[in-house]
mmCIF file of C-alpha atoms in Angstrom:
data_model
loop_
_atom_site.group_PDB
_atom_site.id
_atom_site.type_symbol
_atom_site.label_atom_id
_atom_site.label_comp_id
_atom_site.label_asym_id
_atom_site.label_seq_id
_atom_site.Cartn_x
_atom_site.Cartn_y
_atom_site.Cartn_z
ATOM 1 C CA MET A 11 -0.093 0.080 -0.078
ATOM 2 C CA ALA A 12 0.996 3.587 -0.471
ATOM 3 C CA ALA A 13 1.742 5.927 2.507
ATOM 4 C CA LYS A 14 -1.732 7.102 2.405
ATOM 5 C CA LEU A 15 -4.476 4.642 2.616
ATOM 6 C CA LYS A 16 -7.465 4.335 0.132
ATOM 7 C CA PRO A 17 -10.794 2.906 0.802
ATOM 8 C CA LEU A 18 -10.693 0.436 -1.996
ATOM 9 C CA ASP A 19 -7.455 -0.885 -0.909
ATOM 10 C CA ILE A 20 -8.533 -1.457 2.585
ATOM 11 C CA GLN A 21 -11.475 -3.398 1.384
ATOM 12 C CA ARG A 22 -9.520 -5.781 -0.777
ATOM 13 C CA GLU A 23 -6.459 -6.026 1.743
ATOM 14 C CA GLU A 24 -6.413 -9.661 3.369
ATOM 15 C CA LYS A 25 -2.589 -10.221 4.011
ATOM 16 C CA PRO A 26 -1.835 -9.912 7.772
ATOM 17 C CA GLY A 27 0.039 -6.868 8.605
ATOM 18 C CA LYS A 28 0.227 -3.231 9.806
ATOM 19 C CA TYR A 29 -0.490 -0.682 7.212
ATOM 20 C CA ALA A 30 0.329 3.050 7.809
ATOM 21 C CA ASP A 31 -2.097 5.855 6.838
ATOM 22 C CA GLY A 32 0.165 8.543 8.425
ATOM 23 C CA ASP A 33 0.524 10.471 11.726
ATOM 24 C CA GLY A 34 0.225 7.257 13.760
ATOM 25 C CA LEU A 35 -2.787 5.768 12.313
ATOM 26 C CA TYR A 36 -2.544 2.171 11.157
ATOM 27 C CA LEU A 37 -4.752 -0.537 9.840
ATOM 28 C CA ILE A 38 -4.032 -3.852 11.217
ATOM 29 C CA VAL A 39 -5.111 -6.873 9.398
ATOM 30 C CA THR A 40 -5.050 -10.146 11.077
ATOM 31 C CA GLY A 41 -7.267 -12.179 8.719
ATOM 32 C CA PRO A 42 -9.647 -11.816 5.649
ATOM 33 C CA THR A 43 -12.349 -10.565 7.984
ATOM 34 C CA SER A 44 -10.320 -8.744 10.638
ATOM 35 C CA ASN A 45 -9.287 -5.321 9.817
ATOM 36 C CA ASN A 46 -9.062 -2.864 12.996
ATOM 37 C CA TRP A 47 -7.841 0.820 13.348
ATOM 38 C CA SER A 48 -5.130 1.490 15.749
ATOM 39 C CA TYR A 49 -3.378 4.799 16.776
ATOM 40 C CA ARG A 50 0.230 4.436 17.740
ATOM 41 C CA TYR A 51 1.756 7.050 19.863
ATOM 42 C CA TRP A 52 4.547 7.445 22.439
ATOM 43 C CA PHE A 53 4.162 8.342 26.066
ATOM 44 C CA LYS A 54 6.993 9.144 28.444
ATOM 45 C CA GLY A 55 9.196 7.001 26.246
ATOM 46 C CA LYS A 56 6.611 4.251 26.028
ATOM 47 C CA GLU A 57 4.860 2.889 22.852
ATOM 48 C CA ARG A 58 1.314 2.821 22.876
ATOM 49 C CA TRP A 59 -1.441 1.362 20.614
ATOM 50 C CA LEU A 60 -4.855 2.738 21.053
ATOM 51 C CA GLY A 61 -7.821 0.864 19.226
ATOM 52 C CA LEU A 62 -9.998 3.101 17.215
ATOM 53 C CA GLY A 63 -12.581 0.166 16.005
ATOM 54 C CA SER A 64 -13.188 -2.032 13.285
ATOM 55 C CA PHE A 65 -13.132 -1.013 9.632
ATOM 56 C CA LYS A 66 -16.694 -2.562 9.550
ATOM 57 C CA ASP A 67 -17.818 0.142 11.827
ATOM 58 C CA VAL A 68 -15.394 3.126 11.446
ATOM 59 C CA SER A 69 -14.662 4.467 7.954
ATOM 60 C CA LEU A 70 -11.130 5.570 6.879
ATOM 61 C CA LYS A 71 -12.387 9.147 7.271
ATOM 62 C CA GLU A 72 -13.755 8.587 10.786
ATOM 63 C CA ALA A 73 -10.452 6.778 11.753
ATOM 64 C CA ARG A 74 -8.558 9.906 10.678
ATOM 65 C CA LEU A 75 -10.838 12.139 12.632
ATOM 66 C CA ALA A 76 -10.415 9.940 15.714
ATOM 67 C CA ARG A 77 -6.644 9.637 15.220
ATOM 68 C CA ASP A 78 -6.435 13.617 14.983
ATOM 69 C CA ALA A 79 -8.695 13.872 18.330
ATOM 70 C CA ALA A 80 -6.419 11.333 19.902
ATOM 71 C CA ARG A 81 -3.217 13.192 18.844
ATOM 72 C CA LEU A 82 -4.634 16.479 20.521
ATOM 73 C CA ARG A 83 -5.258 14.704 23.753
ATOM 74 C CA VAL A 84 -1.819 12.999 23.928
ATOM 75 C CA ARG A 85 -0.209 16.409 23.264
ATOM 76 C CA ALA A 86 -2.297 17.821 26.252
ATOM 77 C CA GLY A 87 -0.614 15.191 28.380
ATOM 78 C CA VAL A 88 -3.149 12.430 28.370
ATOM 79 C CA ASP A 89 -2.239 8.772 28.195
ATOM 80 C CA LEU A 90 -5.071 7.195 26.288
ATOM 81 C CA VAL A 91 -4.374 3.739 26.783
ATOM 82 C CA GLN A 92 -3.798 4.105 30.526
ATOM 83 C CA GLU A 93 -7.136 6.157 30.659
ATOM 84 C CA LYS A 94 -9.063 3.581 28.960
ATOM 85 C CA ARG A 95 -7.628 0.879 31.181
ATOM 86 C CA ARG A 96 -8.626 2.983 34.296
ATOM 87 C CA ALA A 97 -12.159 3.294 32.925
ATOM 88 C CA ARG A 98 -12.391 -0.372 32.664
ATOM 89 C CA GLU A 99 -11.017 -1.162 36.237
ATOM 90 C CA GLU A 100 -13.687 1.461 37.573
ATOM 91 C CA GLN A 101 -16.434 -0.144 35.669
ATOM 92 C CA LYS A 102 -15.557 -3.603 37.154
ATOM 93 C CA ALA A 103 -15.117 -1.907 40.659
ATOM 94 C CA ALA A 104 -18.568 -0.613 40.141
ATOM 95 C CA VAL A 105 -20.033 -3.900 39.180
ATOM 96 C CA SER A 106 -18.351 -5.530 42.280
ATOM 97 C CA ALA A 107 -19.631 -2.895 44.557
ATOM 98 C CA GLU A 108 -23.170 -3.405 43.056
ATOM 99 C CA LYS A 109 -22.729 -7.304 43.726
ATOM 100 C CA ALA A 110 -21.568 -6.409 47.346
ATOM 101 C CA ARG A 111 -24.928 -4.939 48.224
ATOM 102 C CA THR A 112 -26.791 -6.560 51.053
ATOM 103 C CA PHE A 113 -30.043 -8.249 50.534
ATOM 104 C CA GLU A 114 -31.971 -5.356 52.374
ATOM 105 C CA GLU A 115 -30.192 -2.962 49.866
ATOM 106 C CA CYS A 116 -31.205 -4.986 47.014
ATOM 107 C CA ALA A 117 -34.812 -5.271 48.170
ATOM 108 C CA GLN A 118 -35.122 -1.348 48.944
ATOM 109 C CA ALA A 119 -33.680 -0.750 45.377
ATOM 110 C CA TYR A 120 -36.358 -3.237 44.049
ATOM 111 C CA ILE A 121 -39.029 -1.648 45.786
ATOM 112 C CA ASP A 122 -37.995 1.882 44.811
ATOM 113 C CA GLU A 123 -38.093 0.649 41.068
ATOM 114 C CA CYS A 124 -41.570 -0.697 41.313
ATOM 115 C CA TRP A 125 -43.138 1.593 43.579
ATOM 116 C CA ASN A 126 -45.021 3.732 41.032
ATOM 117 C CA SER A 127 -46.531 0.738 39.333
ATOM 118 C CA TRP A 128 -47.846 -0.919 42.464
ATOM 119 C CA SER A 129 -51.012 -0.617 44.130
ATOM 120 C CA LYS A 130 -51.504 0.847 47.654
ATOM 121 C CA LYS A 131 -51.901 -2.614 48.903
ATOM 122 C CA HIS A 132 -48.443 -3.854 47.567
ATOM 123 C CA ARG A 133 -46.856 -0.619 48.594
ATOM 124 C CA ASN A 134 -47.859 -1.664 52.068
ATOM 125 C CA GLN A 135 -47.198 -5.302 52.147
ATOM 126 C CA TRP A 136 -43.673 -5.626 50.274
ATOM 127 C CA PRO A 137 -41.781 -3.364 52.787
ATOM 128 C CA SER A 138 -43.611 -4.726 55.882
ATOM 129 C CA SER A 139 -43.343 -8.347 55.097
ATOM 130 C CA LEU A 140 -39.757 -8.269 54.188
ATOM 131 C CA LYS A 141 -38.858 -6.108 57.250
ATOM 132 C CA ARG A 142 -40.742 -8.389 59.571
ATOM 133 C CA TYR A 143 -39.830 -11.852 58.387
ATOM 134 C CA ALA A 144 -36.757 -11.505 56.056
ATOM 135 C CA TYR A 145 -34.540 -8.735 57.199
ATOM 136 C CA PRO A 146 -33.756 -10.077 60.696
ATOM 137 C CA THR A 147 -32.087 -13.281 59.266
ATOM 138 C CA ILE A 148 -31.054 -12.457 55.613
ATOM 139 C CA GLY A 149 -31.106 -8.493 55.615
ATOM 140 C CA GLN A 150 -27.322 -7.816 56.128
ATOM 141 C CA LEU A 151 -26.297 -10.886 54.079
ATOM 142 C CA LYS A 152 -24.826 -10.517 50.393
ATOM 143 C CA ILE A 153 -26.876 -12.312 47.756
ATOM 144 C CA SER A 154 -24.124 -14.810 47.269
ATOM 145 C CA GLU A 155 -24.162 -15.676 50.794
ATOM 146 C CA ILE A 156 -27.777 -16.535 51.223
ATOM 147 C CA ARG A 157 -28.495 -20.311 51.531
ATOM 148 C CA PRO A 158 -31.726 -22.394 51.304
ATOM 149 C CA SER A 159 -31.289 -22.980 54.998
ATOM 150 C CA HIS A 160 -31.723 -19.131 55.728
ATOM 151 C CA ILE A 161 -34.769 -19.128 53.769
ATOM 152 C CA TYR A 162 -36.274 -22.237 55.611
ATOM 153 C CA GLU A 163 -35.317 -20.785 59.054
ATOM 154 C CA LEU A 164 -37.109 -17.542 58.520
ATOM 155 C CA LEU A 165 -40.302 -19.115 57.091
ATOM 156 C CA LYS A 166 -40.407 -21.933 59.448
ATOM 157 C CA PRO A 167 -42.044 -19.976 62.210
ATOM 158 C CA ILE A 168 -44.990 -18.965 60.165
ATOM 159 C CA TRP A 169 -45.452 -21.782 57.714
ATOM 160 C CA LEU A 170 -48.155 -23.472 59.490
ATOM 161 C CA GLU A 171 -50.070 -20.599 60.837
ATOM 162 C CA LYS A 172 -49.414 -18.097 57.930
ATOM 163 C CA ARG A 173 -49.078 -20.299 54.960
ATOM 164 C CA GLU A 174 -50.244 -17.750 52.480
ATOM 165 C CA THR A 175 -48.074 -15.057 54.027
ATOM 166 C CA ALA A 176 -44.988 -17.472 53.923
ATOM 167 C CA ASN A 177 -45.566 -18.326 50.354
ATOM 168 C CA ARG A 178 -45.701 -14.515 49.611
ATOM 169 C CA VAL A 179 -42.636 -13.781 51.352
ATOM 170 C CA ARG A 180 -40.735 -16.756 49.935
ATOM 171 C CA GLY A 181 -41.645 -15.490 46.320
ATOM 172 C CA ARG A 182 -40.671 -11.900 47.141
ATOM 173 C CA ILE A 183 -37.317 -13.158 48.387
ATOM 174 C CA GLU A 184 -36.859 -15.188 45.074
ATOM 175 C CA THR A 185 -37.670 -12.284 42.863
ATOM 176 C CA ILE A 186 -35.150 -9.989 44.533
ATOM 177 C CA ILE A 187 -32.419 -12.583 44.342
ATOM 178 C CA ALA A 188 -33.229 -13.281 40.913
ATOM 179 C CA LYS A 189 -32.775 -9.505 39.912
ATOM 180 C CA ASN A 190 -29.398 -9.384 41.455
ATOM 181 C CA VAL A 191 -27.562 -12.349 39.889
ATOM 182 C CA ASP A 192 -25.869 -13.136 36.576
ATOM 183 C CA VAL A 193 -28.919 -14.453 34.315
ATOM 184 C CA ASP A 194 -26.172 -16.288 32.044
ATOM 185 C CA ASP A 195 -24.953 -18.177 35.120
ATOM 186 C CA ASN A 196 -26.407 -21.768 34.378
ATOM 187 C CA ASP A 197 -24.927 -23.031 37.574
ATOM 188 C CA PHE A 198 -26.812 -20.816 39.778
ATOM 189 C CA ARG A 199 -29.910 -21.929 41.886
ATOM 190 C CA ASN A 200 -31.999 -19.396 43.482
ATOM 191 C CA PRO A 201 -31.999 -20.633 47.193
ATOM 192 C CA ALA A 202 -35.607 -19.221 47.501
ATOM 193 C CA GLU A 203 -36.733 -21.452 44.582
ATOM 194 C CA LEU A 204 -35.303 -24.445 46.182
ATOM 195 C CA THR A 205 -37.452 -23.886 49.324
ATOM 196 C CA LYS A 206 -40.653 -23.752 47.325
ATOM 197 C CA PRO A 207 -43.338 -26.265 48.423
ATOM 198 C CA ARG A 208 -43.827 -29.431 46.584
ATOM 199 C CA GLY A 209 -46.877 -31.610 46.142
ATOM 200 C CA GLY A 210 -49.339 -28.787 45.655
ATOM 201 C CA LEU A 211 -49.040 -27.246 49.100
ATOM 202 C CA ARG A 212 -49.049 -23.707 47.826
ATOM 203 C CA PRO A 213 -52.587 -22.017 48.282
ATOM 204 C CA ILE A 214 -54.585 -21.684 44.909
ATOM 205 C CA GLY A 215 -54.723 -18.200 43.596
ATOM 206 C CA THR A 216 -51.596 -17.091 45.331
ATOM 207 C CA MET A 217 -49.576 -16.113 42.507
ATOM 208 C CA SER A 218 -52.689 -14.442 40.717
ATOM 209 C CA LYS A 219 -52.752 -11.918 43.524
ATOM 210 C CA GLU A 220 -49.331 -10.432 42.569
ATOM 211 C CA PRO A 221 -48.764 -7.870 39.995
ATOM 212 C CA ARG A 222 -48.551 -9.513 36.411
ATOM 213 C CA ASN A 223 -45.368 -7.425 35.363
ATOM 214 C CA SER A 224 -41.701 -7.361 36.009
ATOM 215 C CA CYS A 225 -42.457 -5.716 39.392
ATOM 216 C CA ARG A 226 -44.137 -8.648 41.279
#
């Protein structure tokens, strides 16, 4: 290729290599369908490569504009690669902090999310039932720390005398836990689901009394 790249040349190029367009912009070809833009710069004596996207998504013109914007920031004293790495680390830390919330905090967030769509009855029942029956046992536990035995113990005192209440509390706990776990984790089993009564013990019509939307 010539010093300056041309769109038609880029589309046809399949040979692996780094093709320069000038001023630090390169097209990096690793295979027939893998062409990616990268900006090469130096920061405090260290070579850096900043990804600018795939040729499928970023045109030559757009890549040059991105390169120009990156050059200005580097000249202003910004290490773009380090900045990008720091942003990823902060995002991971935020996700970890989210997972570290207690059950009570997760429950309150869910209640706040659903509050406007709930009836007055549900606004009264959800907070009060969780506060009375769930929080004393699992309120300060992380979602990952909750076990079926915890659910069993908190429901045991009311299971015979307040069967419908017990069912509702168990269902609410199951919903909150489900909202705060990785849906793609095939190995995860909801501890509240594992304590669901078998053999038709759940009162008929219990589920129909709960809201029929995501805020059940």
